[in-house]
PDB file of C-alpha atoms in Angstrom:
ATOM      1  CA  MET A  20     -30.107 -12.230 -32.994  1.00 37.00           C
ATOM      2  CA  VAL A  21     -26.515 -12.145 -33.924  1.00 40.00           C
ATOM      3  CA  GLN A  22     -24.183 -14.736 -32.570  1.00 46.00           C
ATOM      4  CA  PHE A  23     -20.689 -14.595 -32.202  1.00 44.00           C
ATOM      5  CA  SER A  24     -18.412 -17.646 -31.971  1.00 49.00           C
ATOM      6  CA  THR A  25     -14.708 -17.456 -30.404  1.00 54.00           C
ATOM      7  CA  SER A  26     -13.444 -18.005 -33.610  1.00 59.00           C
ATOM      8  CA  GLU A  27     -15.017 -14.974 -35.024  1.00 66.00           C
ATOM      9  CA  PHE A  28     -14.866 -12.489 -31.963  1.00 68.00           C
ATOM     10  CA  ARG A  29     -11.708 -12.173 -29.967  1.00 75.00           C
ATOM     11  CA  LEU A  30      -9.627  -9.821 -27.994  1.00 78.00           C
ATOM     12  CA  THR A  31      -5.980  -8.340 -29.525  1.00 80.00           C
ATOM     13  CA  PRO A  32      -4.141  -6.326 -27.014  1.00 83.00           C
ATOM     14  CA  HIS A  33      -1.949  -3.567 -27.910  1.00 84.00           C
ATOM     15  CA  ILE A  34       0.554  -2.477 -25.197  1.00 87.00           C
ATOM     16  CA  ASP A  35       2.123   0.979 -24.804  1.00 88.00           C
ATOM     17  CA  ASN A  36       4.370   1.535 -21.530  1.00 88.00           C
ATOM     18  CA  LEU A  37       4.341   5.204 -20.727  1.00 85.00           C
ATOM     19  CA  GLU A  38       4.707   7.475 -17.839  1.00 85.00           C
ATOM     20  CA  VAL A  39       0.938   8.643 -16.980  1.00 80.00           C
ATOM     21  CA  ALA A  40       2.415  12.132 -15.687  1.00 79.00           C
ATOM     22  CA  ASN A  41       3.666  12.934 -19.256  1.00 84.00           C
ATOM     23  CA  SER A  42       0.686  14.346 -20.985  1.00 82.00           C
ATOM     24  CA  PHE A  43       2.683  14.400 -24.306  1.00 87.00           C
ATOM     25  CA  ALA A  44       3.403  10.542 -24.273  1.00 88.00           C
ATOM     26  CA  VAL A  45       0.018  10.091 -23.069  1.00 88.00           C
ATOM     27  CA  THR A  46      -1.513  12.305 -25.946  1.00 88.00           C
ATOM     28  CA  ASN A  47       0.679   9.812 -28.444  1.00 90.00           C
ATOM     29  CA  ALA A  48      -0.039   6.877 -26.865  1.00 89.00           C
ATOM     30  CA  PHE A  49      -3.842   7.629 -27.230  1.00 89.00           C
ATOM     31  CA  CYS A  50      -4.163   8.346 -30.798  1.00 89.00           C
ATOM     32  CA  SER A  51      -1.696   5.676 -31.845  1.00 90.00           C
ATOM     33  CA  GLN A  52      -4.116   3.239 -30.154  1.00 89.00           C
ATOM     34  CA  PHE A  53      -7.039   5.213 -32.073  1.00 88.00           C
ATOM     35  CA  SER A  54      -5.379   4.635 -35.329  1.00 89.00           C
ATOM     36  CA  ARG A  55      -5.693   1.187 -34.574  1.00 87.00           C
ATOM     37  CA  GLY A  56      -9.313   1.138 -34.086  1.00 86.00           C
ATOM     38  CA  VAL A  57      -9.555   0.296 -30.662  1.00 86.00           C
ATOM     39  CA  TYR A  58     -12.989  -0.346 -28.983  1.00 83.00           C
ATOM     40  CA  ALA A  59     -11.487   0.307 -25.564  1.00 89.00           C
ATOM     41  CA  ILE A  60      -8.580   1.574 -23.678  1.00 90.00           C
ATOM     42  CA  PHE A  61      -7.172  -0.129 -19.943  1.00 91.00           C
ATOM     43  CA  GLY A  62      -5.018   2.268 -18.484  1.00 89.00           C
ATOM     44  CA  PHE A  63      -3.701   4.425 -15.564  1.00 86.00           C
ATOM     45  CA  TYR A  64      -4.175   8.562 -15.267  1.00 84.00           C
ATOM     46  CA  ASP A  65      -2.819  10.602 -12.522  1.00 80.00           C
ATOM     47  CA  LYS A  66      -3.427  14.625 -11.910  1.00 75.00           C
ATOM     48  CA  LYS A  67      -1.691  15.910 -14.983  1.00 79.00           C
ATOM     49  CA  SER A  68      -2.864  13.800 -17.489  1.00 84.00           C
ATOM     50  CA  VAL A  69      -6.295  12.879 -16.682  1.00 84.00           C
ATOM     51  CA  ASN A  70      -7.664  15.997 -18.322  1.00 85.00           C
ATOM     52  CA  THR A  71      -6.226  15.105 -21.815  1.00 88.00           C
ATOM     53  CA  ILE A  72      -7.721  11.390 -21.394  1.00 89.00           C
ATOM     54  CA  THR A  73     -10.986  12.495 -20.535  1.00 88.00           C
ATOM     55  CA  SER A  74     -11.377  15.238 -23.102  1.00 90.00           C
ATOM     56  CA  PHE A  75     -10.126  12.706 -25.917  1.00 89.00           C
ATOM     57  CA  CYS A  76     -12.780   9.831 -24.864  1.00 90.00           C
ATOM     58  CA  GLY A  77     -15.405  12.241 -25.029  1.00 90.00           C
ATOM     59  CA  THR A  78     -14.531  13.412 -28.351  1.00 90.00           C
ATOM     60  CA  LEU A  79     -13.549  10.111 -30.236  1.00 90.00           C
ATOM     61  CA  HIS A  80     -16.272   8.125 -28.285  1.00 91.00           C
ATOM     62  CA  VAL A  81     -13.965   5.323 -26.839  1.00 90.00           C
ATOM     63  CA  SER A  82     -14.459   3.890 -23.552  1.00 91.00           C
ATOM     64  CA  PHE A  83     -11.083   4.476 -21.210  1.00 91.00           C
ATOM     65  CA  ILE A  84     -11.562   1.697 -18.244  1.00 91.00           C
ATOM     66  CA  THR A  85      -9.250   2.459 -15.376  1.00 90.00           C
ATOM     67  CA  PRO A  86      -8.241   1.454 -11.553  1.00 86.00           C
ATOM     68  CA  SER A  87      -7.575   4.904 -11.262  1.00 82.00           C
ATOM     69  CA  PHE A  88      -8.741   7.521  -8.634  1.00 77.00           C
ATOM     70  CA  PRO A  89     -12.415   8.413  -9.694  1.00 75.00           C
ATOM     71  CA  THR A  90     -12.846  11.920 -11.454  1.00 73.00           C
ATOM     72  CA  ASP A  91     -15.326  14.409 -10.101  1.00 69.00           C
ATOM     73  CA  GLY A  92     -18.186  15.091 -12.896  1.00 71.00           C
ATOM     74  CA  THR A  93     -19.381  12.427 -14.958  1.00 76.00           C
ATOM     75  CA  HIS A  94     -17.149  11.243 -17.979  1.00 83.00           C
ATOM     76  CA  PRO A  95     -19.965   9.013 -19.885  1.00 87.00           C
ATOM     77  CA  PHE A  96     -17.009   7.183 -21.730  1.00 89.00           C
ATOM     78  CA  VAL A  97     -14.673   7.048 -18.483  1.00 89.00           C
ATOM     79  CA  ILE A  98     -15.738   3.179 -16.609  1.00 89.00           C
ATOM     80  CA  GLN A  99     -14.136   3.645 -12.770  1.00 88.00           C
ATOM     81  CA  MET A 100     -12.963   0.126 -11.094  1.00 88.00           C
ATOM     82  CA  ARG A 101     -12.049   2.103  -8.090  1.00 82.00           C
ATOM     83  CA  PRO A 102     -15.024   2.910  -5.862  1.00 80.00           C
ATOM     84  CA  ASP A 103     -16.035   6.642  -5.040  1.00 80.00           C
ATOM     85  CA  LEU A 104     -15.349   6.737  -1.209  1.00 81.00           C
ATOM     86  CA  LYS A 105     -16.498   9.636  -0.183  1.00 86.00           C
ATOM     87  CA  GLY A 106     -20.278   8.488   1.098  1.00 88.00           C
ATOM     88  CA  ALA A 107     -18.387   5.499   2.726  1.00 89.00           C
ATOM     89  CA  LEU A 108     -15.864   7.531   4.713  1.00 90.00           C
ATOM     90  CA  LEU A 109     -18.757   9.959   5.968  1.00 92.00           C
ATOM     91  CA  SER A 110     -20.723   7.123   7.276  1.00 92.00           C
ATOM     92  CA  LEU A 111     -17.643   6.112   8.919  1.00 90.00           C
ATOM     93  CA  ILE A 112     -16.985   9.080  10.784  1.00 92.00           C
ATOM     94  CA  GLU A 113     -20.411   9.670  11.664  1.00 93.00           C
ATOM     95  CA  TYR A 114     -20.841   5.980  12.788  1.00 92.00           C
ATOM     96  CA  TYR A 115     -17.356   6.524  15.411  1.00 90.00           C
ATOM     97  CA  GLN A 116     -18.666  10.211  16.072  1.00 92.00           C
ATOM     98  CA  TRP A 117     -15.515  11.995  15.104  1.00 92.00           C
ATOM     99  CA  ASP A 118     -16.111  15.581  15.729  1.00 91.00           C
ATOM    100  CA  LYS A 119     -12.587  16.506  15.659  1.00 91.00           C
ATOM    101  CA  PHE A 120      -9.455  14.507  13.749  1.00 90.00           C
ATOM    102  CA  ALA A 121      -6.670  15.230  11.651  1.00 89.00           C
ATOM    103  CA  TYR A 122      -6.960  14.301   7.627  1.00 90.00           C
ATOM    104  CA  LEU A 123      -3.852  13.254   5.929  1.00 88.00           C
ATOM    105  CA  TYR A 124      -4.130  12.941   1.861  1.00 85.00           C
ATOM    106  CA  ASP A 125      -1.375  12.903  -0.731  1.00 81.00           C
ATOM    107  CA  SER A 126      -3.489  13.012  -4.154  1.00 67.00           C
ATOM    108  CA  ASP A 127      -5.982  14.686  -6.127  1.00 62.00           C
ATOM    109  CA  ARG A 128      -8.406  12.111  -5.246  1.00 64.00           C
ATOM    110  CA  GLY A 129      -7.776  12.680  -1.598  1.00 69.00           C
ATOM    111  CA  LEU A 130      -8.412  16.571  -2.156  1.00 75.00           C
ATOM    112  CA  SER A 131     -11.423  15.607  -3.708  1.00 76.00           C
ATOM    113  CA  THR A 132     -12.482  13.366  -0.928  1.00 84.00           C
ATOM    114  CA  LEU A 133     -11.270  16.117   1.954  1.00 86.00           C
ATOM    115  CA  GLN A 134     -13.479  18.542  -0.029  1.00 87.00           C
ATOM    116  CA  ALA A 135     -16.434  16.435   0.843  1.00 89.00           C
ATOM    117  CA  VAL A 136     -15.481  15.906   4.117  1.00 91.00           C
ATOM    118  CA  LEU A 137     -15.295  19.791   4.779  1.00 92.00           C
ATOM    119  CA  ASP A 138     -18.600  20.568   3.686  1.00 93.00           C
ATOM    120  CA  SER A 139     -19.913  18.071   6.271  1.00 94.00           C
ATOM    121  CA  ALA A 140     -17.861  19.363   8.670  1.00 93.00           C
ATOM    122  CA  ALA A 141     -19.149  22.924   7.984  1.00 93.00           C
ATOM    123  CA  GLU A 142     -22.792  21.295   8.350  1.00 93.00           C
ATOM    124  CA  LYS A 143     -22.042  19.335  11.414  1.00 93.00           C
ATOM    125  CA  LYS A 144     -19.742  21.658  13.143  1.00 92.00           C
ATOM    126  CA  TRP A 145     -16.698  19.052  13.033  1.00 93.00           C
ATOM    127  CA  GLN A 146     -13.100  20.180  13.696  1.00 92.00           C
ATOM    128  CA  VAL A 147     -10.865  18.942  10.875  1.00 91.00           C
ATOM    129  CA  THR A 148      -6.939  19.581  10.762  1.00 90.00           C
ATOM    130  CA  ALA A 149      -5.952  18.907   7.199  1.00 89.00           C
ATOM    131  CA  ILE A 150      -2.459  18.053   6.042  1.00 88.00           C
ATOM    132  CA  ASN A 151      -0.863  17.155   2.228  1.00 87.00           C
ATOM    133  CA  VAL A 152       1.676  14.590   2.599  1.00 85.00           C
ATOM    134  CA  GLY A 153       1.885  14.176  -1.096  1.00 80.00           C
ATOM    135  CA  ASN A 154       4.934  16.443  -1.182  1.00 78.00           C
ATOM    136  CA  ILE A 155       7.194  15.202   1.196  1.00 79.00           C
ATOM    137  CA  ASN A 156      10.741  14.479   0.609  1.00 74.00           C
ATOM    138  CA  ASN A 157      11.345  11.017   0.341  1.00 75.00           C
ATOM    139  CA  ASP A 158      14.848  11.373   1.449  1.00 78.00           C
ATOM    140  CA  LYS A 159      13.535  12.668   4.539  1.00 80.00           C
ATOM    141  CA  LYS A 160      10.182  11.028   4.811  1.00 81.00           C
ATOM    142  CA  ASP A 161      10.857   8.750   7.778  1.00 82.00           C
ATOM    143  CA  GLU A 162      11.984  11.894   9.857  1.00 83.00           C
ATOM    144  CA  MET A 163       9.271  14.080   8.557  1.00 84.00           C
ATOM    145  CA  TYR A 164       6.516  11.675   9.234  1.00 83.00           C
ATOM    146  CA  ARG A 165       7.747  11.094  12.902  1.00 82.00           C
ATOM    147  CA  SER A 166       7.988  14.477  13.297  1.00 84.00           C
ATOM    148  CA  LEU A 167       4.321  14.919  12.084  1.00 85.00           C
ATOM    149  CA  PHE A 168       2.889  12.623  14.492  1.00 82.00           C
ATOM    150  CA  GLN A 169       4.827  13.920  17.447  1.00 82.00           C
ATOM    151  CA  ASP A 170       3.353  17.561  16.668  1.00 86.00           C
ATOM    152  CA  LEU A 171      -0.362  15.942  16.106  1.00 83.00           C
ATOM    153  CA  GLU A 172      -0.101  14.336  19.843  1.00 81.00           C
ATOM    154  CA  LEU A 173       0.958  17.775  21.418  1.00 84.00           C
ATOM    155  CA  LYS A 174      -1.884  19.215  19.655  1.00 84.00           C
ATOM    156  CA  LYS A 175      -3.932  16.643  20.971  1.00 83.00           C
ATOM    157  CA  GLU A 176      -5.193  15.443  17.866  1.00 82.00           C
ATOM    158  CA  ARG A 177      -5.450  11.539  18.449  1.00 81.00           C
ATOM    159  CA  ARG A 178      -7.621  10.527  15.900  1.00 87.00           C
ATOM    160  CA  VAL A 179      -6.275  10.316  12.296  1.00 86.00           C
ATOM    161  CA  ILE A 180      -7.664   9.481   9.035  1.00 88.00           C
ATOM    162  CA  LEU A 181      -5.065   8.453   6.103  1.00 85.00           C
ATOM    163  CA  ASP A 182      -6.399   8.620   2.538  1.00 85.00           C
ATOM    164  CA  CYS A 183      -3.309   8.016   0.830  1.00 81.00           C
ATOM    165  CA  GLU A 184      -2.008   5.549  -1.760  1.00 76.00           C
ATOM    166  CA  ARG A 185      -1.113   2.036  -0.697  1.00 75.00           C
ATOM    167  CA  ASP A 186       3.165   2.801  -0.631  1.00 77.00           C
ATOM    168  CA  LYS A 187       2.796   5.883   1.638  1.00 80.00           C
ATOM    169  CA  VAL A 188       0.167   4.226   3.804  1.00 81.00           C
ATOM    170  CA  ASN A 189       2.539   1.857   4.645  1.00 81.00           C
ATOM    171  CA  ASP A 190       5.512   4.278   5.026  1.00 82.00           C
ATOM    172  CA  ILE A 191       3.281   6.012   7.672  1.00 81.00           C
ATOM    173  CA  VAL A 192       2.485   3.224   9.636  1.00 79.00           C
ATOM    174  CA  ASP A 193       5.873   2.074   9.625  1.00 77.00           C
ATOM    175  CA  GLN A 194       7.073   5.200  11.333  1.00 74.00           C
ATOM    176  CA  MET A 195       3.560   5.550  13.594  1.00 71.00           C
ATOM    177  CA  THR A 196       4.470   2.066  15.525  1.00 67.00           C
ATOM    178  CA  LEU A 197       8.055   3.352  16.082  1.00 60.00           C
ATOM    179  CA  ASN A 198       6.395   7.070  17.504  1.00 59.00           C
ATOM    180  CA  ASP A 199       6.418   6.657  21.358  1.00 50.00           C
ATOM    181  CA  ALA A 200       2.877   8.351  21.186  1.00 45.00           C
ATOM    182  CA  MET A 201       1.840   4.874  19.756  1.00 48.00           C
ATOM    183  CA  ARG A 202       3.061   2.766  22.372  1.00 49.00           C
ATOM    184  CA  ASN A 203       0.135   4.201  24.687  1.00 49.00           C
ATOM    185  CA  LYS A 204      -2.774   3.329  23.520  1.00 45.00           C
ATOM    186  CA  ALA A 205      -3.146   2.642  19.611  1.00 43.00           C
ATOM    187  CA  ARG A 206      -5.683   1.109  17.239  1.00 43.00           C
ATOM    188  CA  LEU A 207      -5.287   0.858  13.713  1.00 45.00           C
ATOM    189  CA  SER A 208      -7.254  -0.581  11.125  1.00 40.00           C
ATOM    190  CA  ILE A 209      -6.291  -0.783   7.317  1.00 43.00           C
ATOM    191  CA  THR A 210      -8.987  -1.965   4.698  1.00 39.00           C
ATOM    192  CA  GLY A 211      -8.712  -2.364   0.699  1.00 37.00           C
ATOM    193  CA  SER A 212      -5.900  -2.650  -1.432  1.00 38.00           C
ATOM    194  CA  THR A 213      -2.608  -3.299   1.090  1.00 38.00           C
ATOM    195  CA  GLY A 214      -2.025  -6.633   0.142  1.00 36.00           C
ATOM    196  CA  GLU A 215      -0.284  -9.166   2.986  1.00 33.00           C
ATOM    197  CA  ASN A 216       0.705  -5.789   4.994  1.00 36.00           C
ATOM    198  CA  GLY A 217      -2.841  -4.710   5.645  1.00 36.00           C
ATOM    199  CA  ARG A 218      -2.987  -5.492   9.693  1.00 35.00           C
ATOM    200  CA  VAL A 219      -4.989  -4.852  12.498  1.00 34.00           C
ATOM    201  CA  MET A 220      -2.784  -3.419  15.891  1.00 36.00           C
ATOM    202  CA  THR A 221      -3.230  -4.573  19.373  1.00 34.00           C
ATOM    203  CA  PRO A 222      -3.695  -1.586  21.851  1.00 35.00           C
ATOM    204  CA  GLU A 223      -0.587  -2.900  23.821  1.00 37.00           C
ATOM    205  CA  PHE A 224       1.938  -3.153  21.507  1.00 37.00           C
ATOM    206  CA  PRO A 225       2.054  -2.603  17.531  1.00 36.00           C
ATOM    207  CA  LYS A 226       2.279  -6.031  15.877  1.00 35.00           C
ATOM    208  CA  ALA A 227      -0.035  -7.844  13.313  1.00 32.00           C
ATOM    209  CA  VAL A 228      -2.633  -9.948  14.726  1.00 30.00           C
ATOM    210  CA  HIS A 229      -5.019 -10.399  11.637  1.00 31.00           C
ATOM    211  CA  ALA A 230      -4.290 -10.325   7.894  1.00 31.00           C
ATOM    212  CA  VAL A 231      -6.530  -8.132   6.034  1.00 31.00           C
ATOM    213  CA  PRO A 232      -7.753 -10.255   2.744  1.00 32.00           C
ATOM    214  CA  TYR A 233      -6.164  -9.157  -0.166  1.00 31.00           C
ATOM    215  CA  VAL A 234      -7.756  -7.080  -2.850  1.00 32.00           C
ATOM    216  CA  SER A 235      -5.976  -6.694  -6.233  1.00 34.00           C
ATOM    217  CA  PRO A 236      -4.029  -3.432  -6.508  1.00 36.00           C
ATOM    218  CA  GLY A 237      -6.099  -0.139  -7.311  1.00 37.00           C
ATOM    219  CA  MET A 238      -9.444  -2.118  -6.815  1.00 35.00           C
ATOM    220  CA  GLY A 239     -10.022  -1.540  -2.598  1.00 37.00           C
ATOM    221  CA  MET A 240     -10.164   1.108  -0.209  1.00 36.00           C
ATOM    222  CA  ASN A 241      -7.411   2.934   0.796  1.00 37.00           C
ATOM    223  CA  VAL A 242      -8.826   4.648   3.513  1.00 41.00           C
ATOM    224  CA  SER A 243      -7.541   3.854   6.808  1.00 42.00           C
ATOM    225  CA  VAL A 244      -8.838   5.008  10.084  1.00 43.00           C
ATOM    226  CA  THR A 245      -6.274   5.591  13.179  1.00 42.00           C
ATOM    227  CA  ASP A 246      -7.809   6.301  16.540  1.00 42.00           C
ATOM    228  CA  LEU A 247      -5.120   7.059  19.172  1.00 42.00           C
ATOM    229  CA  SER A 248      -7.164   8.079  21.970  1.00 41.00           C
TER     230      SER A 248
END
């Protein structure tokens, strides 16, 4: 039996600050960390760097621990801190018996979840309107979000699923509360890593009536379900 005392075993951090969308910078940082003999790397990735990181981890047998969106497939050296939401979301849709709704997403994680929704939609004959809000211009985002929900209202799309990162969820919710369509009959819940901004809206008027318990950023569910019916 091998025993380790606190004096014999300790964690020594080596920190690199970089832009995760820059694959070249990610590669250099990973190689630099590996040359130090690290056992594991904590960090983030995005759609531009995820393949680079998972490839290095598999080749060099270095564990990568991340709160970023779960990847498709099996990566034995990648430890996901964020749960996969596909099963939970599908169960929620079935529980509320939604057979017609709009799905708004902003990332590869959202696209991956959307594919699972579409697969179920084909089997269960759901009507799904998928909208990518990831490329909306920040300078015109307020106007575009209002226009988007006005268009959905005209099309009688009164049920909306938001599968977006926290900052975008907050932006969209702010514009939804300003939309006249929301003032008639609205109900909105946000679950997970929304911090103090998480709230439940009253049907009569959009105001905060209940704070959702705080969850550390990146660790909770970012799926929000809105029912405008």
